[in-house]
Short mmCIF file of C-alpha atoms in Angstrom, two decimals:
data_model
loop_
_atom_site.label_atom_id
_atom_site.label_comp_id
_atom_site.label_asym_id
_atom_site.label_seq_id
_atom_site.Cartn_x
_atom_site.Cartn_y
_atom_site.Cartn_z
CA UNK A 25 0.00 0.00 0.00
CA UNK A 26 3.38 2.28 1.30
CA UNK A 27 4.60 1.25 -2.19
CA UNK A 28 1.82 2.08 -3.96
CA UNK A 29 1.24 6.01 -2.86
CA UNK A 30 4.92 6.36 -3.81
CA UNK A 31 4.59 5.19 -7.25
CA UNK A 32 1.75 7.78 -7.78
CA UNK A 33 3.28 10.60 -5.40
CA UNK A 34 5.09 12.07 -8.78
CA UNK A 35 1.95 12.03 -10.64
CA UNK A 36 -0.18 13.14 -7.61
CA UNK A 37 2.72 16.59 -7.39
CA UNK A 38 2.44 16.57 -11.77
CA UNK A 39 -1.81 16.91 -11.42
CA UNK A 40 -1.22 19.58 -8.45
CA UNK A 41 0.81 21.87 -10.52
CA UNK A 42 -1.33 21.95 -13.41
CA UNK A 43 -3.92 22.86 -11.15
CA UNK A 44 -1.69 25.37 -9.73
CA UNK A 45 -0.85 26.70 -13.21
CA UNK A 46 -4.68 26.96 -14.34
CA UNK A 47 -5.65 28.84 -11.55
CA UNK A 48 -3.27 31.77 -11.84
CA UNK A 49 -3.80 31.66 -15.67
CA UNK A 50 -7.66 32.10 -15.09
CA UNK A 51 -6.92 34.56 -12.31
CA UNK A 52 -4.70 36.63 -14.56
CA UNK A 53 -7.35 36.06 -17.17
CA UNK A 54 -9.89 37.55 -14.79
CA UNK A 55 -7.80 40.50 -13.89
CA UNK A 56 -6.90 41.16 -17.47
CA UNK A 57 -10.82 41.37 -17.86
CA UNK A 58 -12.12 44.03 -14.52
CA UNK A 59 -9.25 46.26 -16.10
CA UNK A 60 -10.24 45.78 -19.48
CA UNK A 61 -13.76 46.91 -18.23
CA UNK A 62 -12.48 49.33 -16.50
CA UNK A 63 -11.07 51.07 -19.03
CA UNK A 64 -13.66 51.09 -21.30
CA UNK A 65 -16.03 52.52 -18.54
CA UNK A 66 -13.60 55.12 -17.73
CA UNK A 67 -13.25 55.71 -21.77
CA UNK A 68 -16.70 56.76 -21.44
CA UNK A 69 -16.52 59.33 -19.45
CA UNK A 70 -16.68 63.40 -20.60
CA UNK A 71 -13.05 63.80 -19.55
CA UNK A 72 -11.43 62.06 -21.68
CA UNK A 73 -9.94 64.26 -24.61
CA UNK A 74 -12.07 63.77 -27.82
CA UNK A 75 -11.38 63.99 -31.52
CA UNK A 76 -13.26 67.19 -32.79
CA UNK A 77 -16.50 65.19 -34.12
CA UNK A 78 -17.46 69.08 -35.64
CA UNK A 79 -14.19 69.05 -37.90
CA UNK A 80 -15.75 66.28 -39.71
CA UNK A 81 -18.30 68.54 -41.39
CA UNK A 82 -18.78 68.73 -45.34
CA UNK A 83 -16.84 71.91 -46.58
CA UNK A 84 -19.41 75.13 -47.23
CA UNK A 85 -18.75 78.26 -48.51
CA UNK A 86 -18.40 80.55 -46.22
CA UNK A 87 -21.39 83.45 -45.88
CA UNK A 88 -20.94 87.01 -46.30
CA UNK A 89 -19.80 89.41 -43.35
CA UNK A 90 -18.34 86.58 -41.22
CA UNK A 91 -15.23 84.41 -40.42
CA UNK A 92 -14.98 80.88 -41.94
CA UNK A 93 -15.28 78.83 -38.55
CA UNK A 94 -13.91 74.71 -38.09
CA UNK A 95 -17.42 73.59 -39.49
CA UNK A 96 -17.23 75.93 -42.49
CA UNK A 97 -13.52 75.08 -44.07
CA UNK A 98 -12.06 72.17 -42.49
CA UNK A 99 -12.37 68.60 -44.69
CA UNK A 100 -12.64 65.29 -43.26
CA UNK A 101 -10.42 65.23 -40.85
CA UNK A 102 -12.23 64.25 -37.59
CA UNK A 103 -14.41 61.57 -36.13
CA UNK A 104 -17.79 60.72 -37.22
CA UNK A 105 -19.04 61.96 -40.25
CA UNK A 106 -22.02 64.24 -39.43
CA UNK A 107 -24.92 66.72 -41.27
CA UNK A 108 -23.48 69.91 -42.25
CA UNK A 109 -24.80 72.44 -39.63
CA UNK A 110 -24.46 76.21 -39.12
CA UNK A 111 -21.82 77.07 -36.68
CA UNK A 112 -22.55 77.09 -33.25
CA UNK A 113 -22.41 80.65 -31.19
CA UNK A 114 -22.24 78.78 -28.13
CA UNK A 115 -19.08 77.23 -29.08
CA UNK A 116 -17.58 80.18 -30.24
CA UNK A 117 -17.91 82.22 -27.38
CA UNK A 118 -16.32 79.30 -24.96
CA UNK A 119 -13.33 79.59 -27.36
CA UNK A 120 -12.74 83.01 -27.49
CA UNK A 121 -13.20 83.59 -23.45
CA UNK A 122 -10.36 81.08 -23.18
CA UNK A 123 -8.63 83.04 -26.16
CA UNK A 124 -7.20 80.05 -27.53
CA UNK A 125 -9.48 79.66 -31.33
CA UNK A 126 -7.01 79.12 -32.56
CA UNK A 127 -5.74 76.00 -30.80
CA UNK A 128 -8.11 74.21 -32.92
CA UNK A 129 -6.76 75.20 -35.98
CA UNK A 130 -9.80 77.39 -37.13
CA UNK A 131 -9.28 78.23 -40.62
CA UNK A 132 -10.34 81.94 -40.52
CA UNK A 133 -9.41 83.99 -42.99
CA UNK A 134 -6.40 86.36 -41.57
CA UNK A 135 -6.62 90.42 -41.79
CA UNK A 136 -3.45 92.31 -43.14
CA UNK A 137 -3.52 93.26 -39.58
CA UNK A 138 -3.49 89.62 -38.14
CA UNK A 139 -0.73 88.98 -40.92
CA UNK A 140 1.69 91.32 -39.40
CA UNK A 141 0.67 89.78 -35.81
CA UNK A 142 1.66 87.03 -36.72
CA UNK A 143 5.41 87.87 -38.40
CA UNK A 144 5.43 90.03 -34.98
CA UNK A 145 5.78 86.99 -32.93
CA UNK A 146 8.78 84.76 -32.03
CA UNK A 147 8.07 81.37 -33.18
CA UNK A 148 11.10 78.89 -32.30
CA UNK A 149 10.58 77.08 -36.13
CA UNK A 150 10.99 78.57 -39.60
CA UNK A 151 8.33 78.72 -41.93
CA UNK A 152 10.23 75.83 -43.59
CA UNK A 153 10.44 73.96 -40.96
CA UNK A 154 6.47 74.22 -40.53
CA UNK A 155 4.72 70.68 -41.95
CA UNK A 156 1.89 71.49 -44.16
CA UNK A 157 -0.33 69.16 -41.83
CA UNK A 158 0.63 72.09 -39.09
CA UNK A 159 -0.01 75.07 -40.94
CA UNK A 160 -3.18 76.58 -40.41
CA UNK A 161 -3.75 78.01 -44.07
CA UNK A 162 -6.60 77.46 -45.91
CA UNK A 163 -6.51 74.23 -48.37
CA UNK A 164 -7.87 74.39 -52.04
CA UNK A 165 -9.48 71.22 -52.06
CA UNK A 166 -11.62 69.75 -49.42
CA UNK A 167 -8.88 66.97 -48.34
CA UNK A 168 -6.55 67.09 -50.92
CA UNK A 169 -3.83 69.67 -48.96
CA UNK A 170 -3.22 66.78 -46.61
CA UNK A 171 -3.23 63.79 -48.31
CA UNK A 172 -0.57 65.80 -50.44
CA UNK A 173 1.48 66.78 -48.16
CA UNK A 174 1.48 63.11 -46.23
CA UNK A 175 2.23 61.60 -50.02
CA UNK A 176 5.26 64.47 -50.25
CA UNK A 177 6.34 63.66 -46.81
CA UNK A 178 6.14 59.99 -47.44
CA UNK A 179 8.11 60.61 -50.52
CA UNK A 180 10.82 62.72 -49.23
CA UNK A 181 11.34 60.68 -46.05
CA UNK A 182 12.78 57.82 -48.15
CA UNK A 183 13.79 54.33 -47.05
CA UNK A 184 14.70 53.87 -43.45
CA UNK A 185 18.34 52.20 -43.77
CA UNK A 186 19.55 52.05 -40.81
CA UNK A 187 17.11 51.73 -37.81
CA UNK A 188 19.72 53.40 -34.95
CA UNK A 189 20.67 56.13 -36.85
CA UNK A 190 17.11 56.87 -38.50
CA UNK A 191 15.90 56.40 -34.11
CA UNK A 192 18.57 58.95 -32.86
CA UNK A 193 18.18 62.00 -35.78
CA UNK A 194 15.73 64.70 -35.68
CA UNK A 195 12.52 64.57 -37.85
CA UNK A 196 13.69 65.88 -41.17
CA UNK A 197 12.27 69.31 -41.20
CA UNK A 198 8.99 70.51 -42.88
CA UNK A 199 8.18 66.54 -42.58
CA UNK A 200 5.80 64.71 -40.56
CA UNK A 201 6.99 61.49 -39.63
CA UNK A 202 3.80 59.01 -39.24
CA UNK A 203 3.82 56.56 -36.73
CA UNK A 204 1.32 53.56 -35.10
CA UNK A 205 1.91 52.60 -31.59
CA UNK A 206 0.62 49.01 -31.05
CA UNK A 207 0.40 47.50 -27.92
CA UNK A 208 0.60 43.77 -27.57
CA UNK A 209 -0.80 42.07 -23.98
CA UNK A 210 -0.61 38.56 -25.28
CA UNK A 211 1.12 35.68 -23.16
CA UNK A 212 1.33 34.95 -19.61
CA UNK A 213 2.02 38.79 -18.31
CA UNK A 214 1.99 41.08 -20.50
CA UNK A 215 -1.68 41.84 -19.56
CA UNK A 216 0.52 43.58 -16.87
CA UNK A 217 3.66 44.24 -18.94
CA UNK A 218 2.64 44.77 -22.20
CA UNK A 219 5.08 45.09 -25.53
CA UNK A 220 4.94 48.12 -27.31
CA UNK A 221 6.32 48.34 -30.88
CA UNK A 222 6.46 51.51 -33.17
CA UNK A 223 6.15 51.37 -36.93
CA UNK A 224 6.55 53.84 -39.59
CA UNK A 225 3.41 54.33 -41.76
CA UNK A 226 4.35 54.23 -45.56
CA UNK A 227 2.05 54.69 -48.61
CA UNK A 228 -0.04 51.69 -49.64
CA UNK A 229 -0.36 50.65 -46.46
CA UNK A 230 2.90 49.49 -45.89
CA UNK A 231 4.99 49.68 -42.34
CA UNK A 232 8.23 49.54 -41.44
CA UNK A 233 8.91 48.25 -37.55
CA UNK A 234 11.40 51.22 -35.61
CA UNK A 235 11.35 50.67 -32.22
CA UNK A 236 10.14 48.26 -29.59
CA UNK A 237 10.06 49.02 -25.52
CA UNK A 238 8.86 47.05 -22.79
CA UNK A 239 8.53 47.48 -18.42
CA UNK A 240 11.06 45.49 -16.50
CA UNK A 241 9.45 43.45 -14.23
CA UNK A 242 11.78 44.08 -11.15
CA UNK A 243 12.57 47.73 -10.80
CA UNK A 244 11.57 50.08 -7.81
CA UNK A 245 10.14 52.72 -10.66
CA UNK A 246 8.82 52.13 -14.04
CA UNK A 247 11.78 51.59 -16.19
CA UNK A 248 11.22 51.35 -20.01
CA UNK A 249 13.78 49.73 -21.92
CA UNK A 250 13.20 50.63 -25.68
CA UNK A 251 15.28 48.22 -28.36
CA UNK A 252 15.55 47.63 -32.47
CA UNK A 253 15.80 43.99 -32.25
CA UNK A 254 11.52 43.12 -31.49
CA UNK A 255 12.92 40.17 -30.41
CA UNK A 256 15.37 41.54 -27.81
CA UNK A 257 14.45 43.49 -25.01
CA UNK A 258 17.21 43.06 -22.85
CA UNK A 259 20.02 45.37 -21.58
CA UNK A 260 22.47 43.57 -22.68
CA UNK A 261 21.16 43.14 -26.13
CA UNK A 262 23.39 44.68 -29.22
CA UNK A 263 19.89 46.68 -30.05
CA UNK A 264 19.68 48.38 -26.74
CA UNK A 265 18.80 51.95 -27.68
CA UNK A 266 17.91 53.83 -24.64
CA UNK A 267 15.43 54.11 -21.97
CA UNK A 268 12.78 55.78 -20.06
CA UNK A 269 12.66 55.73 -16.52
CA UNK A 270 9.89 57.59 -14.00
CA UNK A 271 10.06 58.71 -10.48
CA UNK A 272 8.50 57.10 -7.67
CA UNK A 273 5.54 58.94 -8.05
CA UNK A 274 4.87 58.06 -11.49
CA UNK A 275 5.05 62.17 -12.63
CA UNK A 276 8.18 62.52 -14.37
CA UNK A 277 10.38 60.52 -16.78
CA UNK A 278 13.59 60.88 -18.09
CA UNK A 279 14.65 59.60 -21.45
CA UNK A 280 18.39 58.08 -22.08
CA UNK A 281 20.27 57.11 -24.94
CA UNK A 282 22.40 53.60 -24.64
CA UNK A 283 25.00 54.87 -22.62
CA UNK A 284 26.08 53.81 -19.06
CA UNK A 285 25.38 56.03 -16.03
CA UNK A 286 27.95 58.88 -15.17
CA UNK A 287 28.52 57.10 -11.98
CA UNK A 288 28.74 53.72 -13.53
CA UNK A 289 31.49 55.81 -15.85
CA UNK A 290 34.17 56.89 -13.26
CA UNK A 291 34.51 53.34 -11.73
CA UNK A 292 35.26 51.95 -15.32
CA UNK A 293 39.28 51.57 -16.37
CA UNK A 294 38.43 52.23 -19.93
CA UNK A 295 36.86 54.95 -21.16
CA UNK A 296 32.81 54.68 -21.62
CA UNK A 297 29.90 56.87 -23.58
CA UNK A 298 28.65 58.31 -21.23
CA UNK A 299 25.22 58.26 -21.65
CA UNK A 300 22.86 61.43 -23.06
CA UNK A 301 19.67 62.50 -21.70
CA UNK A 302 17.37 63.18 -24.81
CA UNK A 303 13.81 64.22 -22.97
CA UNK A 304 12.26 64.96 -19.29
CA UNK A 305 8.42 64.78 -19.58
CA UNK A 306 6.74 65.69 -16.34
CA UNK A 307 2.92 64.98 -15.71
CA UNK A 308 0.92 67.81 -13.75
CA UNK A 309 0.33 66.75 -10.20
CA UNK A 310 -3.37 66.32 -9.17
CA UNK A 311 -3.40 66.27 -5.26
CA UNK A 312 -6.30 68.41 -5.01
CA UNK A 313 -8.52 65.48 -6.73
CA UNK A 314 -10.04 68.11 -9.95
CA UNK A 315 -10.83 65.90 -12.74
CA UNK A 316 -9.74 67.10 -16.04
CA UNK A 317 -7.47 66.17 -19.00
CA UNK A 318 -3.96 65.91 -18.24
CA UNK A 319 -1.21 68.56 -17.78
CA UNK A 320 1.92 67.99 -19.37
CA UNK A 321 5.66 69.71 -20.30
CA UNK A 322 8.64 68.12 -21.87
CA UNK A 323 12.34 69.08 -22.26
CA UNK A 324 14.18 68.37 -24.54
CA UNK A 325 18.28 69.71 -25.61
CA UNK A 326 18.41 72.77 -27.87
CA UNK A 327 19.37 72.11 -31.48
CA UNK A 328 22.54 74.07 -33.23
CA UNK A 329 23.07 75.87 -36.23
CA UNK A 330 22.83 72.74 -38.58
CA UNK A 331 20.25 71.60 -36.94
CA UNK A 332 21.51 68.92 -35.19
CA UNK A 333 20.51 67.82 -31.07
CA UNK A 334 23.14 69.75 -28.90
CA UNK A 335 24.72 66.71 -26.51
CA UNK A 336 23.59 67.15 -22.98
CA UNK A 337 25.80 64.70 -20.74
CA UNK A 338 24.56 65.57 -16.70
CA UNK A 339 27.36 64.35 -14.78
CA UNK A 340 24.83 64.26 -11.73
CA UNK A 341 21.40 64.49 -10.88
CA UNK A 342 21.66 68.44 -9.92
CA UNK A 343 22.70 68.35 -14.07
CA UNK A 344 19.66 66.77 -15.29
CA UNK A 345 17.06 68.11 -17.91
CA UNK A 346 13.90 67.89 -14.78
CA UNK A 347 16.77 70.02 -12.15
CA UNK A 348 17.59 72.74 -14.98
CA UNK A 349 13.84 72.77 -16.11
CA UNK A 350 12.65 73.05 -11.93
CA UNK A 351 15.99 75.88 -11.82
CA UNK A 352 14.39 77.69 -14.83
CA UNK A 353 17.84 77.28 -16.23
CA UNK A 354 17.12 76.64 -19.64
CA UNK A 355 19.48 77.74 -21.82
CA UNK A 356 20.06 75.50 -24.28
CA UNK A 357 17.04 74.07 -23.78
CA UNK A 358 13.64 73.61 -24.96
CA UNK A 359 10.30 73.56 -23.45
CA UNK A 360 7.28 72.41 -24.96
CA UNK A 361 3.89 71.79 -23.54
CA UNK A 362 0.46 69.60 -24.58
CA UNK A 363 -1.67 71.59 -26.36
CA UNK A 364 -4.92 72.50 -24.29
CA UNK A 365 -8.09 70.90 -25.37
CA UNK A 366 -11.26 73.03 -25.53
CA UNK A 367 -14.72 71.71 -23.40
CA UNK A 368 -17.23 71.50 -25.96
CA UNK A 369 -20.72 72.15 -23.89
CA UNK A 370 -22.40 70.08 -26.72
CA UNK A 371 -20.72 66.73 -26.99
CA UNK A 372 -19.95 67.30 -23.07
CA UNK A 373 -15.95 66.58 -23.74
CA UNK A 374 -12.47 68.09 -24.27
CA UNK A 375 -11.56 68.38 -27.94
CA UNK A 376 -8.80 68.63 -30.23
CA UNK A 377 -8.40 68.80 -33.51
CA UNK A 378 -6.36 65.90 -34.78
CA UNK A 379 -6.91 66.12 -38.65
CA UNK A 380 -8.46 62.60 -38.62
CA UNK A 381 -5.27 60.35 -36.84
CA UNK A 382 -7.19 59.84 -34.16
CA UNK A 383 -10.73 58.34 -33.63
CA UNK A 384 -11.72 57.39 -29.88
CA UNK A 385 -12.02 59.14 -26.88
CA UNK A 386 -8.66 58.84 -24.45
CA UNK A 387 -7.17 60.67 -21.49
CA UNK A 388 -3.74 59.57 -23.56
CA UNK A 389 -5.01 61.60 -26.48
CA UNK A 390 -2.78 64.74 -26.32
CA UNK A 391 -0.85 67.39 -28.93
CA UNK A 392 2.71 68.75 -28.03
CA UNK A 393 3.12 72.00 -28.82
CA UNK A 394 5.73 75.03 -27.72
CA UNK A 395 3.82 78.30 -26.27
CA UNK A 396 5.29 80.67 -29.22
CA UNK A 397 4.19 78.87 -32.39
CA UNK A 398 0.97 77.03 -30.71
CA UNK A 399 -0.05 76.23 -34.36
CA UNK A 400 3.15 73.99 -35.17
CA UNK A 401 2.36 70.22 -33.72
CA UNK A 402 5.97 69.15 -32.78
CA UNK A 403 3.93 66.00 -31.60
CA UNK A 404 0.24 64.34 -31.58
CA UNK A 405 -0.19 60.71 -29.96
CA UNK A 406 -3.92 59.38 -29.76
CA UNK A 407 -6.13 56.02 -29.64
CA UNK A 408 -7.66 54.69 -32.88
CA UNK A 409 -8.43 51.10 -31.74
CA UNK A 410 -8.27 49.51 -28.05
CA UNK A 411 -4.63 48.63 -28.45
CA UNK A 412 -3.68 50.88 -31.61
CA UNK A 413 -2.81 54.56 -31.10
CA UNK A 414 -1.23 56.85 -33.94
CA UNK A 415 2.28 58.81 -33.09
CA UNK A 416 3.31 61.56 -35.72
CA UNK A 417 6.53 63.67 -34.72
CA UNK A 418 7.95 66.46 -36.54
CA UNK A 419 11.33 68.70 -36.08
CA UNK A 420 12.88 69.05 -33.66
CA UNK A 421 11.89 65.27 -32.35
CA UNK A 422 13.71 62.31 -32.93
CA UNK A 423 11.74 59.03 -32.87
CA UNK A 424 13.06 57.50 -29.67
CA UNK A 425 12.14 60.66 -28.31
CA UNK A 426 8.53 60.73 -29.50
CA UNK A 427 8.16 56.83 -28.68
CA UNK A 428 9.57 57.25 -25.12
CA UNK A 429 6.63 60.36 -24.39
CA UNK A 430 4.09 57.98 -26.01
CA UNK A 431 5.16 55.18 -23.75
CA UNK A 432 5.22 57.49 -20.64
CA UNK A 433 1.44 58.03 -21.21
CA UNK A 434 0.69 54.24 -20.89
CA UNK A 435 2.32 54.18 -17.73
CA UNK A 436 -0.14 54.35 -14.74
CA UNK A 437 -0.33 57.74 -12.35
CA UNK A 438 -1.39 57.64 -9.50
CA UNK A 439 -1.12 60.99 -8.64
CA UNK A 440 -2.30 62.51 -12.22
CA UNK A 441 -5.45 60.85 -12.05
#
């Protein structure tokens, strides 16, 4: 009898641990679900920030004695496709209290007066280094200005040859580089540590894969580490790129190239690269509890003469892009900000105009913008499917940069929210 419990102890221990195994896959399984159903409840809600469903409107011609407004002149270019409609007052008058129509790219048409305005003030691009899909001039055709310019800017982008190189340089400029985010939770736990891989949208519907970045499972903060090898994730691996690491709190990131840690550098006998910091993004605080959109600013180095990112090498934390940016030291320096979305009393949401890239409701959905040249989208992330989102980036933005601030949005904040 002794003998006979020991011949089936190994299969008794074999039938335990499949148990074992199918009841933390169906508990994953089930948590996977609640925060799946979460977040589609919470993508419900007014606050999230909404594509501009009135930018969708057929194109009219404008009537005598007043401006063309968004639902006069702007094509297809936003959410559902609706009944053309006469513009509402309402609307208007929210806009123009927060003095900010023209964060929605209203295509009015601009007085000598507003002309000279406009020359009047410092913008921190060139005209030529304004993409078409920025500019805020009125088309000729009802859609044809951007689908041109995305063709042109598909066209002069060329072939990506070498992925490091193409990851590291600045948007070309006067080009909008076109990007999908997608966001794979497949496998035993990546419903908690998702992959994330970039790809460059080409014509005919072709992609090219960039960039992939991941969490690491055991780190004190959320630490990012972004690769060109999809397959290869790891620190070690020869596609290592760079990295994005948070605070504690879950409020600001810092984004680093491939190189090894200043401090890590002195204790080495041969020379290392030391490594560059390439972005700070730092999320609003909400300790009060309002409920709104989110509040965002990122840093990035200043660009030289030809164009090209100026090195910044902190050889300590008092060094960094988040202390110089807290110190209001910012020479050398840039400082952009997301571009404020407008509460539209009649869909009961924020809105922003993102000229038809994006098509659900997120609190991820944001533009990047800097406060002199509000007009110019350096940056515009936002959901299109449940694990799709669309990422365009122009000058002076690299595309590890841009990735990194899209993947700092994924990442969960507890005191933002």
């Amino acid at each position: 009898m002794e003998a006979s419990r020991c011949r089936l102890g190994p299969r008794g221990d074999s039938a335990f641990e499949d148990e074992t195994m199918k009841l933390r896959q169906l508990k994953l399984d089930n948590q996977r679900a609640l925060l799946e159903k979460k977040q589609r409840k919470k993508r419900l809600e007014p606050l999230m920030v909404q594509p501009n469903p009135e930018a969708r409107l057929r194109r009219s011609k404008p009537r005598v004695g007043s401006s063309a407004t968004e639902e006069d002149t702007e094509g297809s270019v936003d959410g559902e496709s609706t009944v053309d409609t006469a513009p509402k007052p309402d609307l208007q008058e929210i806009l123009q209290k927060h003095g900010i129509s023209g964060s929605l790219n209203f295509d009015e048409e601009e007085t000598d007066g507003e002309e000279e305005g406009k020359k009047l003030c410092h913008s921190p691009y060139s005209d030529a280094e304004r993409p078409n899909s920025a500019s805020s001039q009125k088309s000729t055709t009802d859609t044809g200005a951007y689908g041109t310019a995305a063709q042109q800017s598909d066209n002069q982008l060329g072939e990506v040859e070498n992925l490091e190189d193409f990851a590291y340089s600045p948007a070309p400029r006067g080009i909008t580089v076109k990007c999908r985010i997608t966001r794979d939770k497949k496998g035993m736990d990546r419903g908690l540590f998702p992959t994330y891989y970039m790809h460059l949208e080409k014509d005919e519907n072709r992609k090219i894969f960039l960039l992939a970045g991941r969490k690491r499972k055991k780190s004190k903060t959320s630490n990012y580490l972004i690769s060109t090898d999809p397959t290869d994730l790891s620190r070690e691996g020869e596609s290592y790129i760079g990295k994005l690491r948070s605070n504690l709190m879950g409020t600001k990131f810092t984004v680093y190239d491939h190189g090894v840690s200043p401090a890590k550098a002195q204790g080495l006998v041969e020379k290392a690269y030391t490594r560059q910091e390439l972005a700070a993004i730092c999320y609003e605080t909400n300790v009060l509890g309002f409920k709104g959109p989110r509040k965002m600013s990122v840093i990035i180095p200043g660009m030289n003469m030809n164009h090209e990112r100026i090195p910044f090498r902190p050889r300590n934390d008092h060094e960094s892009l988040l202390s110089k940016w807290q110190n209001k030291t910012m020479e050398n320096l840039i400082e952009l900000h997301n571009k404020s979305p407008v509460w539209n009393d009649d869909t009961q949401s924020y809105v922003l105009n993102f000229h038809g890239r994006v098509t659900q409701a997120s609190v991820k959905n944001f533009q990047i913008v800097h406060e002199n040249d509000p007009d110019y989208i350096v940056m515009q992330f936002g959901r299109v499917a449940d694990d799709v989102f669309t990422l365009d980036y122009n000058y002076p933005l690299c595309a590890l940069q841009a990735f990194a601030i899209g993947l700092s949005s994924f990442d969960s904040k507890l005191a933002c929210e």
